[in-house]
Amino acid sequence: MVFAHDTEMSMQAAVALVNTASAPDTLVSVAQADAFWTSWEYTGRHERTRAELDAVRELRPVLRNLLTSDRDRAAVLVNELLADASALPQLVRHDEWDWHLHAVSPDRPWPQRITVETAMAMIDVVRSDEMSRLGVCADDDCDGLVLDLSRNRSRRFCSTACTNRAAVAAYRARQADTP
Ligand SMILES: [Zn+2]
Ligand SMILES: [Zn+2]
């Protein structure tokens, strides 16, 4: 593990959220937001409303900006986001989760908690100088973000679809080279 468990979960969820904005947008309905909620095992307040969905959608460019910034800029953004949310880090243990950090209470709106969780996770990324774990998909036609938590830093593509497309292209190139 590169970072603490809650940091890795928050970073993975943030990248997945940003990547829903890549065409075709896969976060356009309340049902899709609900599925995202379930798949990333969020807890706490969840309104299942259009307004909540819109707020989560509006978060995507904000998080993309944070996750693709250079380290110094990311530090400034993290501080701003945490100050705006009046974040107060507390160790908590709830449901099946062992001690981890929350910096705002579970009754704050879900989009705000995503922002704060991402900012808290980015504290670890910035101070351990691991911004290089974040990048953009190696597929030229894809703007998806990549979070590489592998030991040998081998991850280049944002999704299985992009990995497979690259493998097929490489295979065709080899075939074309064969006389
Ligand atoms: Zn929690
Ligand atoms: Zn991709």
XYZ file of C-alpha atoms and ligand atoms in Angstrom:
181
model
C 0.000 0.000 0.000
C 1.354 3.409 -0.990
C -0.937 5.468 1.286
C -3.230 4.756 4.225
C -6.376 2.836 3.306
C -8.745 5.796 3.633
C -6.433 7.975 1.544
C -6.335 5.394 -1.242
C -10.127 4.936 -1.168
C -10.706 8.689 -1.311
C -8.227 9.165 -4.156
C -9.691 6.298 -6.161
C -13.218 7.603 -5.672
C -12.163 11.147 -6.671
C -10.484 9.895 -9.860
C -13.513 7.721 -10.679
C -15.774 10.727 -10.151
C -13.673 12.985 -12.404
C -13.611 10.252 -15.049
C -17.410 10.039 -15.195
C -17.163 13.367 -17.054
C -15.218 11.823 -19.946
C -17.479 11.317 -22.979
C -19.959 9.778 -22.741
C -20.819 11.381 -19.391
C -21.848 8.585 -17.025
C -23.159 10.763 -14.205
C -26.299 12.324 -15.632
C -29.067 10.799 -13.516
C -29.856 10.555 -9.829
C -29.803 6.761 -10.292
C -26.229 6.919 -11.604
C -25.198 9.097 -8.655
C -26.832 6.567 -6.349
C -24.911 3.730 -8.009
C -21.681 5.713 -7.600
C -22.522 6.221 -3.927
C -23.067 2.493 -3.428
C -20.017 1.335 -5.382
C -17.684 3.611 -3.381
C -19.347 2.687 -0.081
C -20.159 6.228 1.003
C -21.979 6.723 4.291
C -23.795 9.680 5.883
C -26.152 12.180 4.288
C -27.395 11.324 0.811
C -30.364 13.236 -0.636
C -30.851 11.474 -3.979
C -32.037 14.745 -5.520
C -31.341 16.561 -8.758
C -29.705 19.364 -6.735
C -27.313 16.932 -5.087
C -26.528 15.354 -8.454
C -25.842 18.787 -9.973
C -23.533 19.703 -7.086
C -21.583 16.457 -7.523
C -21.341 17.085 -11.274
C -20.040 20.623 -10.662
C -17.393 19.176 -8.396
C -15.752 17.241 -11.208
C -13.805 20.108 -12.828
C -12.796 21.346 -9.361
C -11.365 17.950 -8.428
C -9.786 17.507 -11.843
C -7.997 20.824 -11.367
C -6.792 19.763 -7.922
C -5.626 16.312 -9.028
C -3.766 17.593 -12.096
C -2.095 20.591 -10.434
C 1.598 20.695 -9.690
C 2.538 20.021 -6.072
C 2.825 23.629 -4.914
C -0.486 24.602 -6.492
C -2.142 21.484 -5.051
C -1.003 22.500 -1.549
C -2.633 25.920 -1.946
C -5.864 24.383 -3.270
C -6.017 21.804 -0.461
C -5.672 24.550 2.133
C -8.385 26.623 0.462
C -10.832 23.721 0.171
C -10.326 22.700 3.794
C -10.670 26.260 5.072
C -13.835 26.842 2.979
C -15.411 23.749 4.535
C -14.249 24.641 8.089
C -12.650 21.213 8.217
C -11.773 19.789 11.620
C -9.937 16.456 11.405
C -11.261 13.814 13.781
C -10.513 10.112 14.057
C -13.756 8.158 13.778
C -14.807 4.537 13.709
C -18.194 3.671 12.208
C -20.035 0.868 10.419
C -17.396 -1.703 9.471
C -14.626 0.908 9.139
C -11.772 0.970 11.615
C -10.250 4.294 12.798
C -9.938 6.761 9.935
C -10.154 10.490 9.394
C -13.260 12.591 8.884
C -12.845 16.328 8.693
C -16.526 17.280 8.473
C -19.576 15.669 10.033
C -21.602 13.012 8.175
C -24.643 15.319 7.964
C -22.840 17.772 5.663
C -23.965 17.554 2.021
C -22.397 14.636 0.155
C -20.643 16.833 -2.472
C -18.969 18.828 0.286
C -17.801 15.651 1.979
C -16.337 14.371 -1.293
C -14.412 17.639 -1.621
C -13.095 17.475 1.938
C -12.204 13.767 1.694
C -10.285 14.416 -1.498
C -8.479 17.390 0.024
C -7.602 15.341 3.123
C -6.269 12.548 0.926
C -4.248 15.041 -1.093
C -2.491 16.085 2.137
C -0.817 12.656 2.098
C -0.044 12.832 -1.615
C 1.508 16.305 -1.365
C 3.546 15.807 1.778
C 4.938 12.458 0.629
C 5.769 14.069 -2.731
C 3.791 11.477 -4.685
C 2.020 13.743 -7.183
C 3.559 11.598 -9.933
C 1.035 8.915 -8.941
C -1.525 11.081 -10.716
C -1.603 11.584 -14.454
C -3.707 11.597 -17.592
C -4.468 8.445 -19.594
C -1.763 7.440 -22.091
C -4.430 7.056 -24.795
C -4.170 10.223 -26.919
C -7.931 10.328 -27.421
C -8.780 9.936 -23.730
C -8.691 12.625 -21.043
C -9.341 10.198 -18.173
C -7.225 10.560 -15.035
C -4.968 7.746 -13.906
C -4.126 7.048 -10.275
C -1.184 4.670 -10.150
C -0.996 2.899 -6.791
C 1.055 0.001 -8.172
C 4.405 -0.833 -6.617
C 6.291 -0.584 -9.904
C 4.350 2.452 -11.176
C 3.230 0.578 -14.255
C -0.267 1.952 -14.693
C -0.662 4.098 -17.821
C -4.318 3.880 -18.778
C -7.439 5.070 -16.994
C -9.562 2.008 -17.672
C -9.609 -1.553 -18.924
C -11.176 -0.244 -22.145
C -8.191 2.060 -22.798
C -5.685 -0.686 -21.856
C -7.363 -3.103 -24.271
C -7.557 -0.539 -27.077
C -3.808 0.093 -26.730
C -3.073 -3.655 -26.725
C -5.091 -4.146 -29.914
C -3.352 -1.193 -31.595
C 0.073 -2.564 -30.601
C -0.883 -6.002 -31.924
C -2.023 -4.543 -35.275
C 1.210 -2.536 -35.528
C 3.231 -5.719 -34.995
C 1.148 -7.566 -37.624
C 1.703 -4.736 -40.103
C 5.472 -4.972 -39.530
C 5.517 -8.693 -40.280
C 6.343 -9.256 -43.945
Zn -15.937 7.206 7.504
Zn -8.326 6.339 -20.862
